[in-house]
mmCIF file of C-alpha atoms and ligand atoms in Angstrom:
data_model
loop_
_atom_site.group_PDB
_atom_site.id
_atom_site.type_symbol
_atom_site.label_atom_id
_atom_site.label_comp_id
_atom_site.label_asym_id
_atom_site.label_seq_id
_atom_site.Cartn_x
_atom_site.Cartn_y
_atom_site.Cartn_z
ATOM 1 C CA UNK A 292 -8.928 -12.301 3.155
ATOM 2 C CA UNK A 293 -10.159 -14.353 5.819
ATOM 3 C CA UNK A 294 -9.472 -12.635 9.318
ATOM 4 C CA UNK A 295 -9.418 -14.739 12.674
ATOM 5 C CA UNK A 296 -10.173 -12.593 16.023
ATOM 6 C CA UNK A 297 -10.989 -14.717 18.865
ATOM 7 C CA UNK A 298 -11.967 -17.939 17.175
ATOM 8 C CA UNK A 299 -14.125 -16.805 14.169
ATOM 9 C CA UNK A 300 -13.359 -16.272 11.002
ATOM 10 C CA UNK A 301 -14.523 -13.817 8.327
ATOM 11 C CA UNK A 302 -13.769 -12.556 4.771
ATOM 12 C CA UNK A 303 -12.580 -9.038 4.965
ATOM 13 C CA UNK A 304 -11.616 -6.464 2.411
ATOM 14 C CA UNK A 305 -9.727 -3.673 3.874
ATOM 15 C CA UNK A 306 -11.757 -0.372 2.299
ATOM 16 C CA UNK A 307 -15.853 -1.065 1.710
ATOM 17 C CA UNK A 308 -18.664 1.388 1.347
ATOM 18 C CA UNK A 309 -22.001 1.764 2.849
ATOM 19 C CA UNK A 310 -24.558 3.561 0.354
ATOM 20 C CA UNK A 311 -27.112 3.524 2.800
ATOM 21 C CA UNK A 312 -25.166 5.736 5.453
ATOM 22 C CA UNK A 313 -22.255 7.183 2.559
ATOM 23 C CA UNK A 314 -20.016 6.156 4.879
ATOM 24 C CA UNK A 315 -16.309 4.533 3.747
ATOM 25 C CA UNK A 316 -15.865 1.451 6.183
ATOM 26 C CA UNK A 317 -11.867 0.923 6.805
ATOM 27 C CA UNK A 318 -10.228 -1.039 9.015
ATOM 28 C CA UNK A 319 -8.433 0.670 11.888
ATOM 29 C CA UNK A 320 -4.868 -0.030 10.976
ATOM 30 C CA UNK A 321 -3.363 1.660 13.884
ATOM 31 C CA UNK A 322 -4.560 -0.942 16.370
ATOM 32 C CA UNK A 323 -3.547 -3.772 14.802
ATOM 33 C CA UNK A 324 -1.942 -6.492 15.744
ATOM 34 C CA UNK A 325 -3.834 -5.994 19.162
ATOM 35 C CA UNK A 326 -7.711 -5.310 17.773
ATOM 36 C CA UNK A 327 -9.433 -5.676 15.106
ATOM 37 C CA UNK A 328 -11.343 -2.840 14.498
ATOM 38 C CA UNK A 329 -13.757 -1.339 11.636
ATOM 39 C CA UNK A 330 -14.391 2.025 11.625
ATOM 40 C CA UNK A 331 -16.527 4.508 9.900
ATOM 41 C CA UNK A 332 -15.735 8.060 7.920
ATOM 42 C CA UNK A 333 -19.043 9.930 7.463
ATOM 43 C CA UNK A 334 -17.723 12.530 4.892
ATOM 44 C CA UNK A 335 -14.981 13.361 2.464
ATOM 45 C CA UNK A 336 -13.237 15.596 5.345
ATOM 46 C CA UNK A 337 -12.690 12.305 7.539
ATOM 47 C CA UNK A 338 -11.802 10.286 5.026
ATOM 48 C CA UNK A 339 -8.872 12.453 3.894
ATOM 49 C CA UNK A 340 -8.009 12.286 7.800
ATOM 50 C CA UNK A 341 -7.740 8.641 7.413
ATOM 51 C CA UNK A 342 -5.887 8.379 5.162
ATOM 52 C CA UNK A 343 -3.925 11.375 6.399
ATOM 53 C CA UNK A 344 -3.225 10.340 10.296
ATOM 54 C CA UNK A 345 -2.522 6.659 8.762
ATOM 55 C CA UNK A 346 -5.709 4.652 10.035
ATOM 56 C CA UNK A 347 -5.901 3.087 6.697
ATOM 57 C CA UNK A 348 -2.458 3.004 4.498
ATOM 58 C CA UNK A 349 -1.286 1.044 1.691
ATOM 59 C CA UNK A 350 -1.081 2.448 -1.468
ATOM 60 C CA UNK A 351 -3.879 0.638 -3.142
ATOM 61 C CA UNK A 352 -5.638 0.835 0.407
ATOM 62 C CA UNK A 353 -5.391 4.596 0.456
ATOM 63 C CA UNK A 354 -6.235 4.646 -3.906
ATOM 64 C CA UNK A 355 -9.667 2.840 -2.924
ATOM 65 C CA UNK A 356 -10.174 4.808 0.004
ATOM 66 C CA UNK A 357 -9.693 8.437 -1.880
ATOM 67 C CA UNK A 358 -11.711 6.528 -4.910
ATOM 68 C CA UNK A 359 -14.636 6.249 -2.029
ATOM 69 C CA UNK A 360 -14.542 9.293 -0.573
ATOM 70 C CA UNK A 361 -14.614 10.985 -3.996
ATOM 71 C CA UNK A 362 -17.678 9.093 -4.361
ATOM 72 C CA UNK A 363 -18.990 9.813 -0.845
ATOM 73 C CA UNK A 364 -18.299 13.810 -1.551
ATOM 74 C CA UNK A 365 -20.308 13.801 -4.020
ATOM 75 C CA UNK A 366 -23.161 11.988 -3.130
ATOM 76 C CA UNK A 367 -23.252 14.564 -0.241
ATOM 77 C CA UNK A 368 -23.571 17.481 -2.442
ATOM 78 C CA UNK A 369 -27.530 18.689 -3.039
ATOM 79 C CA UNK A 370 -28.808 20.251 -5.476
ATOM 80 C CA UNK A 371 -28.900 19.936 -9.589
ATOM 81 C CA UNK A 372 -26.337 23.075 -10.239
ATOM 82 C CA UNK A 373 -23.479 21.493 -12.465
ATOM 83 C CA UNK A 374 -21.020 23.896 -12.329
ATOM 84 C CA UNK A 375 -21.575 24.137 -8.494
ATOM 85 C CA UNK A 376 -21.177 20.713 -8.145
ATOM 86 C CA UNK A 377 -18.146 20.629 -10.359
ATOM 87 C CA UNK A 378 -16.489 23.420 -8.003
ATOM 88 C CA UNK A 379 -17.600 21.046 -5.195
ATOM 89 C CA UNK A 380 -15.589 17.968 -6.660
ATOM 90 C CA UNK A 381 -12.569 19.671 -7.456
ATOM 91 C CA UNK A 382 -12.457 20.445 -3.500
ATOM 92 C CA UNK A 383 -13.144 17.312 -2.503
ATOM 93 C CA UNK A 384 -10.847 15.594 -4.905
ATOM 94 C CA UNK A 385 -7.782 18.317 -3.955
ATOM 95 C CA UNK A 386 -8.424 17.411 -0.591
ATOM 96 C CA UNK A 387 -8.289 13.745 -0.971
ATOM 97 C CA UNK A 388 -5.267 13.507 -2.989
ATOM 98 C CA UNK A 389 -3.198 15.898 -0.857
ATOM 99 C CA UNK A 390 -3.935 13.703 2.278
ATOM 100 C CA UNK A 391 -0.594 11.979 1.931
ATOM 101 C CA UNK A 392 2.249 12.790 -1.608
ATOM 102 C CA UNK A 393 4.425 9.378 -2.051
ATOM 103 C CA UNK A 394 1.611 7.130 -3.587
ATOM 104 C CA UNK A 395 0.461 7.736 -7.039
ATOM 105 C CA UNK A 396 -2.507 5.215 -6.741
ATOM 106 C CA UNK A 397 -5.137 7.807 -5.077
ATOM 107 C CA UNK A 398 -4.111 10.488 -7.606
ATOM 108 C CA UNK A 399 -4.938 7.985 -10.264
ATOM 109 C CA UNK A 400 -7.989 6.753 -8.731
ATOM 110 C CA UNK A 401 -9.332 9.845 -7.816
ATOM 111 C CA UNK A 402 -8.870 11.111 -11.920
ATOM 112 C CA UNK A 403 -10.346 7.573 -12.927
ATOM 113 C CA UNK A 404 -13.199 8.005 -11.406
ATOM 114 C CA UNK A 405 -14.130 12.079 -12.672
ATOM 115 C CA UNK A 406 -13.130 10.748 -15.882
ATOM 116 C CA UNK A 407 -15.905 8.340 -15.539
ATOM 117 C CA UNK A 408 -18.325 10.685 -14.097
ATOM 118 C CA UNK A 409 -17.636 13.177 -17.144
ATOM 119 C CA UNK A 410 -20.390 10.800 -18.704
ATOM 120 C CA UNK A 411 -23.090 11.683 -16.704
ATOM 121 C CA UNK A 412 -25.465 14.577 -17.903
ATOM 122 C CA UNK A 413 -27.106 15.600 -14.685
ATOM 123 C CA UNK A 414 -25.609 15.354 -11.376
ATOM 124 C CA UNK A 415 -28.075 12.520 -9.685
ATOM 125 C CA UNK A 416 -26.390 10.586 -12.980
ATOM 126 C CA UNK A 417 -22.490 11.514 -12.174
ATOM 127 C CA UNK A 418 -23.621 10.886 -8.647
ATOM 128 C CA UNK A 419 -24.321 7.385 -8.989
ATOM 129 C CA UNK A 420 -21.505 7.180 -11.567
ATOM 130 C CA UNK A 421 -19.120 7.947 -9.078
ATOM 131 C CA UNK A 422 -20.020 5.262 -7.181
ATOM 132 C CA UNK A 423 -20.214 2.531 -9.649
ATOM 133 C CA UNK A 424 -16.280 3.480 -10.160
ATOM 134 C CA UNK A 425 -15.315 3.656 -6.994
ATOM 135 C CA UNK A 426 -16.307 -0.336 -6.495
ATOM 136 C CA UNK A 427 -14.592 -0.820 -10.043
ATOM 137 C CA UNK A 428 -11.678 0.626 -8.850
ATOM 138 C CA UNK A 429 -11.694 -1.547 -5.319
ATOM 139 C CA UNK A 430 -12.709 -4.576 -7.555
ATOM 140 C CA UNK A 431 -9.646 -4.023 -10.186
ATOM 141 C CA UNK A 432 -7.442 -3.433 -7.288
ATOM 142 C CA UNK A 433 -8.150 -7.141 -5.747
ATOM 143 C CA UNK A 434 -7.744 -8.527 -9.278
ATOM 144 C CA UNK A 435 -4.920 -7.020 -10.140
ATOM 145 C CA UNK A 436 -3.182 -8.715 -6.460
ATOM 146 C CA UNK A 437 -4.695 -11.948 -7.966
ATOM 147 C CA UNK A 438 -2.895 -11.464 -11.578
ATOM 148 C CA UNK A 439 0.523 -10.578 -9.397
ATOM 149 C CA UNK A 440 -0.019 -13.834 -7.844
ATOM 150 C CA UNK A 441 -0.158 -15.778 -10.153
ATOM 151 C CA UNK A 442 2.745 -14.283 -12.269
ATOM 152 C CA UNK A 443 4.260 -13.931 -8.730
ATOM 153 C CA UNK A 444 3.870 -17.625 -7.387
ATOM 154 C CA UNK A 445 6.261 -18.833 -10.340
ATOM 155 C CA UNK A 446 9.154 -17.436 -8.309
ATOM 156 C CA UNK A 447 8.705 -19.794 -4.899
ATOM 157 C CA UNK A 448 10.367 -23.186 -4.524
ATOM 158 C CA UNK A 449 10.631 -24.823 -1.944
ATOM 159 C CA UNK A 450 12.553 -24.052 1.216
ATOM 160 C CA UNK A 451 12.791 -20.844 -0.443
ATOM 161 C CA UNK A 452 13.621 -17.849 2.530
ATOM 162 C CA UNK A 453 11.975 -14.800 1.190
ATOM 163 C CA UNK A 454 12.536 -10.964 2.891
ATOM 164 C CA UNK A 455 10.152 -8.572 2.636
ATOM 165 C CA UNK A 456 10.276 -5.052 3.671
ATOM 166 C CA UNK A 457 7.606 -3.007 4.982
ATOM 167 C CA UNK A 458 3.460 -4.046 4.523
ATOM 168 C CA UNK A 459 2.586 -4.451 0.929
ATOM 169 C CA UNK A 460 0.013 -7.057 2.043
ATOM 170 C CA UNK A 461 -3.904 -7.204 1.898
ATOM 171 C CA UNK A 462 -4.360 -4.589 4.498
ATOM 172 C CA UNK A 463 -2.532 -2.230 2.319
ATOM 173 C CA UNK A 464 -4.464 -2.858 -0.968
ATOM 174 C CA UNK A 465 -8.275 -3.756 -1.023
ATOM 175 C CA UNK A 466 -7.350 -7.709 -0.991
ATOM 176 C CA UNK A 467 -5.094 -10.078 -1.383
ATOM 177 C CA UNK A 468 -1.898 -7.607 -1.229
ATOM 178 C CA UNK A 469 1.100 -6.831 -3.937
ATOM 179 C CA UNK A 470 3.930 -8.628 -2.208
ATOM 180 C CA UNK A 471 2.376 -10.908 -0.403
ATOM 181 C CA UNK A 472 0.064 -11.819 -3.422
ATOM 182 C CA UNK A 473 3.067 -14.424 -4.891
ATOM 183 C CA UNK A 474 3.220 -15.741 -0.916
ATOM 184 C CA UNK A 475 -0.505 -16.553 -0.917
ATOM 185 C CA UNK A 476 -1.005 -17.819 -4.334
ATOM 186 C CA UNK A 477 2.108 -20.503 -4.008
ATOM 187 C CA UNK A 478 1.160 -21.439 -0.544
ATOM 188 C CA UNK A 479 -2.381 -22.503 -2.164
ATOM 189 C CA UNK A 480 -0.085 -24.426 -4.712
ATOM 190 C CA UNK A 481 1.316 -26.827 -1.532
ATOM 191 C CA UNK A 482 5.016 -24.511 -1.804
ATOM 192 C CA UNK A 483 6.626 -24.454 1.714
ATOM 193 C CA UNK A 484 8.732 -21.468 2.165
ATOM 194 C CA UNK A 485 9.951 -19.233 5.171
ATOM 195 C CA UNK A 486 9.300 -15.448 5.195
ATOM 196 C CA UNK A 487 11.472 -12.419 6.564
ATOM 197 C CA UNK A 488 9.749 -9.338 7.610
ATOM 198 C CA UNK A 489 12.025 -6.414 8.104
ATOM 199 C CA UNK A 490 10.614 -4.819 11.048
ATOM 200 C CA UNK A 491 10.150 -1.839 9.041
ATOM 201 C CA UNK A 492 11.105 1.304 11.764
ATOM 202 C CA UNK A 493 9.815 3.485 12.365
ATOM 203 C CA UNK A 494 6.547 2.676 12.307
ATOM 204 C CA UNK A 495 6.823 -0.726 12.300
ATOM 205 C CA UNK A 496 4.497 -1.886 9.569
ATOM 206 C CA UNK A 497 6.819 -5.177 9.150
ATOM 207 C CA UNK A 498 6.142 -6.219 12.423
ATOM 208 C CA UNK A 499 2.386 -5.327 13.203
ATOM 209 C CA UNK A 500 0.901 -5.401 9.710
ATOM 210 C CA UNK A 501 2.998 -8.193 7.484
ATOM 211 C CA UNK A 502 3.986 -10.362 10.678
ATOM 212 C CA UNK A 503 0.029 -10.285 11.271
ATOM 213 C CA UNK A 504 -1.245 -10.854 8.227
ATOM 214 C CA UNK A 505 1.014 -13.943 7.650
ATOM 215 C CA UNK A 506 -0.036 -15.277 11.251
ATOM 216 C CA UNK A 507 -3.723 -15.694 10.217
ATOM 217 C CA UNK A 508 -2.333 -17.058 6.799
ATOM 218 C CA UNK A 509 -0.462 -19.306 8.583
ATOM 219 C CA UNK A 510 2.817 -18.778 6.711
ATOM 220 C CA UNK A 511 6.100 -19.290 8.714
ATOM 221 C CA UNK A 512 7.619 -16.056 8.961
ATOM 222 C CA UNK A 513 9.992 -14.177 11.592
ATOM 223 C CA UNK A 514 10.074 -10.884 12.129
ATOM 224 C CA UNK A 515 13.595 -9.571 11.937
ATOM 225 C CA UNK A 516 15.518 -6.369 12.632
ATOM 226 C CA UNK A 517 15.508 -3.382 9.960
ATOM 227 C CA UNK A 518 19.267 -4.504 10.012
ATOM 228 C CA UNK A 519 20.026 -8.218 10.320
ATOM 229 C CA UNK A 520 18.967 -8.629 6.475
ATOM 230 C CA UNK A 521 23.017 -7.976 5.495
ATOM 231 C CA UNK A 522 23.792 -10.214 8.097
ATOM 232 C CA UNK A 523 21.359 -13.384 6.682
ATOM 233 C CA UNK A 524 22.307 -12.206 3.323
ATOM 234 C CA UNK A 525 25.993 -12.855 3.599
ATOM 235 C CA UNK A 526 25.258 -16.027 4.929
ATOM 236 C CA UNK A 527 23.022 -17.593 2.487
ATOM 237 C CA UNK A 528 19.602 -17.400 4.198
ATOM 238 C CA UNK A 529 18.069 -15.029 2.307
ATOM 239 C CA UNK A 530 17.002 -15.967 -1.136
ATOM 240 C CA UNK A 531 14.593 -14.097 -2.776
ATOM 241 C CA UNK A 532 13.586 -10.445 -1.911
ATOM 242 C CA UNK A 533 9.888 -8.853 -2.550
ATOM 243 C CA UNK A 534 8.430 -5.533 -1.789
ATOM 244 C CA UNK A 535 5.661 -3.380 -2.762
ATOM 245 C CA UNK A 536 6.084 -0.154 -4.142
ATOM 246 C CA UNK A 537 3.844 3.289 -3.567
ATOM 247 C CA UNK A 538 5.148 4.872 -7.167
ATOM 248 C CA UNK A 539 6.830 2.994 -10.022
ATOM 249 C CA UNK A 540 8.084 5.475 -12.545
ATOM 250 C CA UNK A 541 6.860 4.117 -16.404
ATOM 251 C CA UNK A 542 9.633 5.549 -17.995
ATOM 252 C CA UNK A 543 12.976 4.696 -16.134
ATOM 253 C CA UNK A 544 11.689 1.975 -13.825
ATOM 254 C CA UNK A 545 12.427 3.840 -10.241
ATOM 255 C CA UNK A 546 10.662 2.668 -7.405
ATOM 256 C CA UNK A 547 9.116 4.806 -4.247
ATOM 257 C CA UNK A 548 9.000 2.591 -1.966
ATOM 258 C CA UNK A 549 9.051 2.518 2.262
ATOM 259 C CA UNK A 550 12.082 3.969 3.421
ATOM 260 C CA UNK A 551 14.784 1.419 3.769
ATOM 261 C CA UNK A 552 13.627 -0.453 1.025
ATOM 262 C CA UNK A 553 16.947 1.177 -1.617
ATOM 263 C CA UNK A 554 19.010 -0.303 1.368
ATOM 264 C CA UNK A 555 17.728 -3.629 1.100
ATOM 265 C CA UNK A 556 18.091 -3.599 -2.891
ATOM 266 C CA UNK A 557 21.452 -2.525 -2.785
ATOM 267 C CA UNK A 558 22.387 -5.144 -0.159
ATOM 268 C CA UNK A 559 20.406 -7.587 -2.757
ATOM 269 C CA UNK A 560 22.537 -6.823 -5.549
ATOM 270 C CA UNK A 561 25.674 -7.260 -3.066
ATOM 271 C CA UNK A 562 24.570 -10.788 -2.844
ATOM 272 C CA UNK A 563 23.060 -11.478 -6.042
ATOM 273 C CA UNK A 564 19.770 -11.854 -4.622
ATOM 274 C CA UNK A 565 16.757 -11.643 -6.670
ATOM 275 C CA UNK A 566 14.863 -8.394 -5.976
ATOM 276 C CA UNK A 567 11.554 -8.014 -7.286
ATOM 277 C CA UNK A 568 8.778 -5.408 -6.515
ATOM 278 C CA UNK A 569 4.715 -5.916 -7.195
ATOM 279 C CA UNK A 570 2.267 -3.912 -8.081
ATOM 280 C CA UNK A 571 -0.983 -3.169 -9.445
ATOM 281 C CA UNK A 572 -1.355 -1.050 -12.386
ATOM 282 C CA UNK A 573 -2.610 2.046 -10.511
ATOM 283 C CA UNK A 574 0.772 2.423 -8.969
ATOM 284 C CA UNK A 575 2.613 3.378 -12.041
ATOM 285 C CA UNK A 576 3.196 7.140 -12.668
ATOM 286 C CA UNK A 577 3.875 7.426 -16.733
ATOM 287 C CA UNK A 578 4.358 11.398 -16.413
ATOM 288 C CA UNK A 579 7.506 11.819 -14.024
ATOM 289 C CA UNK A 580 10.662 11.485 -15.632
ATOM 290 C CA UNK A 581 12.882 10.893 -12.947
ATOM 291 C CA UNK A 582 12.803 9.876 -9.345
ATOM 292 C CA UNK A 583 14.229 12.866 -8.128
ATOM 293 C CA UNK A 584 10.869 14.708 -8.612
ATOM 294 C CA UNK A 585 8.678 11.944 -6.329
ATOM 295 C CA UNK A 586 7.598 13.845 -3.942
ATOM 296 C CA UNK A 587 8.398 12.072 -0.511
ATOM 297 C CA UNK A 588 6.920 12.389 2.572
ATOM 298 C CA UNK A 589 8.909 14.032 5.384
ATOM 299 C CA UNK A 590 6.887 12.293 8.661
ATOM 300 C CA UNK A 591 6.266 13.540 12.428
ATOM 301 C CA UNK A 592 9.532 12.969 14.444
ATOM 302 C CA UNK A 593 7.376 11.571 17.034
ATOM 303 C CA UNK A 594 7.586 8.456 15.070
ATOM 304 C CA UNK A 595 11.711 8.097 15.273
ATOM 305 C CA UNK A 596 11.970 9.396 18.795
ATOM 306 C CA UNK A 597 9.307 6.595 20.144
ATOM 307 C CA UNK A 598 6.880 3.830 19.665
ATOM 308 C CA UNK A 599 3.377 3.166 19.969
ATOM 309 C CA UNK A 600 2.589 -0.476 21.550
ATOM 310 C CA UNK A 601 -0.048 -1.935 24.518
ATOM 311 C CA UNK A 602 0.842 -2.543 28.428
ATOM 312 C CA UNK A 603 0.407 -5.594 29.856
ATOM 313 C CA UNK A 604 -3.060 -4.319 30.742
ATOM 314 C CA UNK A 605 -4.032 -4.042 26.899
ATOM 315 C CA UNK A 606 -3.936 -0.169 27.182
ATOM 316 C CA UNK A 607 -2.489 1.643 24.085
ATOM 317 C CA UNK A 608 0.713 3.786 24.844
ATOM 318 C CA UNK A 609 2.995 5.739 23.364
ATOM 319 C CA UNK A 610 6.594 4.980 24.862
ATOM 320 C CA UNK A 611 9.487 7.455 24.081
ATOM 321 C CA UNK A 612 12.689 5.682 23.249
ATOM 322 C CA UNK A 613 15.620 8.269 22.014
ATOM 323 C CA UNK A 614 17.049 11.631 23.862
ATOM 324 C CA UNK A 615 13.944 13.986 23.999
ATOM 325 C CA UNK A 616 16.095 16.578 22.834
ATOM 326 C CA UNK A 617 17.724 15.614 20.259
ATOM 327 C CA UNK A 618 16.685 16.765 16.211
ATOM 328 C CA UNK A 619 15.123 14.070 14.344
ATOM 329 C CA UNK A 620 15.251 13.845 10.405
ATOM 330 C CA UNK A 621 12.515 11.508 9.154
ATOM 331 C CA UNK A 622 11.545 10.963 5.545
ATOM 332 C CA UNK A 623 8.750 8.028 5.014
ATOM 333 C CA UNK A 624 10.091 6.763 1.465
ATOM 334 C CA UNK A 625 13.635 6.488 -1.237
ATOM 335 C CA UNK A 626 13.466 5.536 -4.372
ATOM 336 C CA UNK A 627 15.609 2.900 -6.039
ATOM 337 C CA UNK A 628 16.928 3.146 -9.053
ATOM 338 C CA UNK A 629 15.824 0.208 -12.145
ATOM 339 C CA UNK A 630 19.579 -1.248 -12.149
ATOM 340 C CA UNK A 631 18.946 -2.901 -8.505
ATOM 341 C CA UNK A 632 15.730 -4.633 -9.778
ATOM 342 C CA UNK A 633 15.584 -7.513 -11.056
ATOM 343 C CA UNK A 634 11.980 -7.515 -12.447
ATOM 344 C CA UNK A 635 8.597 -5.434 -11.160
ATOM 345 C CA UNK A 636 5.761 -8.514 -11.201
ATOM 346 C CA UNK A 637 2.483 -6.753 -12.821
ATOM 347 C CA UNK A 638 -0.806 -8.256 -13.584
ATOM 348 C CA UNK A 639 -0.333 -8.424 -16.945
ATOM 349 C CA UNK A 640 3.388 -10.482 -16.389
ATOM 350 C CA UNK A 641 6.822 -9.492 -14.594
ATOM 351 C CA UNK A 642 9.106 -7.108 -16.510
ATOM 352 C CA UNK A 643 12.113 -5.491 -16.177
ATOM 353 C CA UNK A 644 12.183 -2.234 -14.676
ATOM 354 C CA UNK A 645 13.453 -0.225 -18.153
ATOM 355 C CA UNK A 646 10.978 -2.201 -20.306
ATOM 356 C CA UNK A 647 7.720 -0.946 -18.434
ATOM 357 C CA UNK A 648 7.675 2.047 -21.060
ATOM 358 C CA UNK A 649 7.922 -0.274 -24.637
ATOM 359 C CA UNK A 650 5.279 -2.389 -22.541
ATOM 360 C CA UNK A 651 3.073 0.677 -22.111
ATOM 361 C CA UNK A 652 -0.022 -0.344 -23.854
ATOM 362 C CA UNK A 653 -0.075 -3.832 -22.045
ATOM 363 C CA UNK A 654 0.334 -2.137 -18.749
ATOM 364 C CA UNK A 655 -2.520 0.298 -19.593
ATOM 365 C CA UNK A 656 -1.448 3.401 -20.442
ATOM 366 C CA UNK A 657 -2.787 5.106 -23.214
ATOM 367 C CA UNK A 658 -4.980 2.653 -25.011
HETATM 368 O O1 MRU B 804 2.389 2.730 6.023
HETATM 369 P P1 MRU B 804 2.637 3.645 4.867
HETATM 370 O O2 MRU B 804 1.350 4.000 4.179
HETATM 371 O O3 MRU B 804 3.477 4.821 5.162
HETATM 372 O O4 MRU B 804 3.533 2.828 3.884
HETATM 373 C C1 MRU B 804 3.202 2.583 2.601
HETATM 374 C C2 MRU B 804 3.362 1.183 2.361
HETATM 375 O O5 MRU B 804 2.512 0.401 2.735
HETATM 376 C C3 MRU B 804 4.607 0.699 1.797
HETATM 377 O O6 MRU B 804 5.456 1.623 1.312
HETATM 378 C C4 MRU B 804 4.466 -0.535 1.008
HETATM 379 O O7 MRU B 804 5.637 -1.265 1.062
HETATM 380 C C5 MRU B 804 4.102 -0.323 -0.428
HETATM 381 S S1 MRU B 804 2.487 0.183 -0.649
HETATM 382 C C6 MRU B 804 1.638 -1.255 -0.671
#
C-alpha cells in the first residue's frame, strides 16, 4: 500500500527480504501511528523476537515473517551435511513457530515452505528453495487480500457504517489486509461508506494500526471505544460488522480472533447485524476439532495495567493507568462460535462458517 510520511508517498509491503544481507525487512509496528520505521532482523533468533515482542503482528504479517526467517535460517547454515542441516531447520522452524500460539498462518507457512524444500537434493538447492517459497508465500498472501476484496466489496453500499475490531489491515498481512481488503476494493469502486474502529484495548491496535491505515487511505473512519459498539448498535448506526481472524477452524467454523471480537458478534446477532470475518487461506486450521483446543495467548499484564503513547515532546512513554497492585488477567484472543457468523469472505468466495469443510478442496486443503 501506498504510505504517506511527511509529504511523500511510497508503495510498502509490510514483511520484505534482502538476499544480499539475509536480512527480513519489517516495519516497526510498535511506533506507529507516530513513525514510520523499517527495521532489520539479521538472523532467525531476531526474527522470532519480532514476531515475539510484537514489532511486526498480523497473522499473515507474522506467517510471511516466520516463512522468511525459515528461509533466512537456512541460508545461514554452512556446510553440505544434510542431516546436519535438517537438525538445523527443525530448530529454526520450532523456534519460529513458537514465537507467538493463536495464529495458525506461521505454522502453515513455516510447513509450506520445508515441504517445498523436501525437493531439493543438496542443501545449496533447498537453500535457494527456501527462498523462492518464502516470496510465494508473501506473494499468495497479497493475492489472497485482493480475492477477499473483491468477494468482499459486494457487501458495501452506500452510506453503509461498518465496525471493525482490532487491525486486520495491510500492516497485519503482507498487503492489502483481510478486513480492510472489502474497504479498499469498494472505495476504488466510487462506494462512500463510514468506518468504526473499536479501539481494540489493550493494546490498542484499533486505534494506532486500523485508524492509521485508513487515514492514509483516506477512508472516513472514527475511532470508537471497545464499548460504545452496543450503544451505536441499538441505535441503528452500525450496519455491517468485519474482522479478521488469526485461526478459522475448517471443520466447525470457530473463529480465533482478537479478544473482544466474540463480544462484538454476539452484540451483532443481538441486532441482526451482519457479521462477517476475512481471511486468507493460510489462516484456516483443518486439524483442530474444536475451539476449545486453540491455544490462546495469555499476554504481559503490563499491557492492561498501562499504555504506551508519545509526550508532547515526541518521546515514547509508557504511562501506567490502573492500581499498581492490583492482579491482572489478560488473554490476547476468544473464539466465536460459527452460529454468530454470518459468512467468513475467502479468496475463493464467502461461505458460511459450517460449510468451509464440504468446501475443502476449493479452499485448498487436500488437493
Ligand atoms: O496484534 P496481535 O498480533 O496480537 O493481533 C492479531 C491481530 O492482528 C488480530 O487478531 C486481527 O484482528 C486478525 S489477524 C489479521
Amino acid at each position: 500500500m501506498n504510505v504517506t510520511v511527511r509529504g511523500r508517498s511510497r508503495a510498502h509491503r509490510t514483511v520484505t527480504f534482502d538476499s544480499g544481507q539475509n536480512e527480513v525487512l519489517l516495519i516497526e509496528q510498535r511506533l506507529l501511528p507516530h513513525e514510520f520505521k523499517i527495521v532489520a532482523t539479521r538472523n532467525f533468533r531476531e526474527t522470532a523476537a519480532a514476531i515475539q515482542n510484537m514489532i511486526v503482528r498480523g497473522a499473515g504479517a507474522i506467517g510471511a515473517t516466520a516463512a522468511y526467517g525459515l528461509a533466512q535460517g537456512a541460508r545461514a547454515f554452512r556446510g553440505s551435511n544434510l542431516p546436519k542441516f535438517s537438525a538445523q531447520l527443525d530448530l529454526v522452524q520450532h523456534t519460529l513457530a513458537s514465537a507467538r500460539p493463536t495464529a495458525v498462518d506461521p505454522v502453515n507457512a513455516l510447513i509450506k515452505i520445508r515441504t517445498a524444500m523436501d525437493t531439493g537434493e543438496t542443501v545449496a538447492e533447498q537453500q535457494s528453495i527456501a527462498l523462492a517459497a518464502a516470496e510465494e508465500f508473501a506473494n499468495e498472501d497479497a493475492s489472497h487480500c485482493a480475492g477477499i476484496g473483491r468477494h468482499g466489496a459486494n457487501l458495501i453500499r452506500d452510506n453503509m457504517r461498518i465496525l471493525t475490531h482490532c487491525n486486520a489491515g495491510w500492516l497485519a498481512f503482507v498487503d492489502i489486509g483481510s478486513a480492510t481488503a472489502p474497504l479498499y476494493a469498494a472505495q476504488a469502486a466510487g462506494r462512500k461508506f463510514h468506518v468504526y474502529c473499536d479501539e481494540t484495548r489493550p493494546r490498542s491496535q484499533g486505534a494506532t494500526l486500523t485508524a492509521w491505515e485508513l487515514a492514509q487511505q483516506k477512508i472516513p473512519h472514527q475511532i470508537i471505544a471497545d464499548n460504545a459498539a452496543g450503544h451505536l448498535m441499538q441505535r441503528g448506526e452500525i450496519d455491517l460488522v468485519i474482522v479478521g481472524s488469526d485461526r478459522v477452524l475448517g471443520r466447525t467454523g470457530e473463529v480465533a480472533n482478537k479478544i473482544g471480537t466474540y463480544t462484538k458478534a454476539v452484540l451483532a446477532k443481538r441486532h441482526k447485524i451482519p457479521f462477517y470475518v476475512a481471511i486468507p487461506l493460510s489462516t484456516l486450521d483443518w486439524n483442530l476439532k474444536r475451539g476449545l483446543d486453540i491455544p490462546i495467548e495469555d499476554r504481559h499484564e503490563s499491557e492492561v495495567l498501562g499504555a504506551w503513547g508519545v509526550t508532547k515532546s515526541g518521546k515514547r512513554e509508557f504511562v501506567r493507568v490502573a492500581n499498581p497492585t492490583s492482579g491482572v488477567r489478560n488473554p490476547g484472543f476468544d473464539v466465536t462460535p460459527a452460529e454468530l457468523i454470518t459468512g467468513i469472505i475467502t479468496p475463493a468466495g464467502i461461505f458460511k462458517p459450517t460449510e468451509l469443510w464440504k468446501k475443502r478442496k476449493q479452499l485448498g486443503h487436500g488437493g
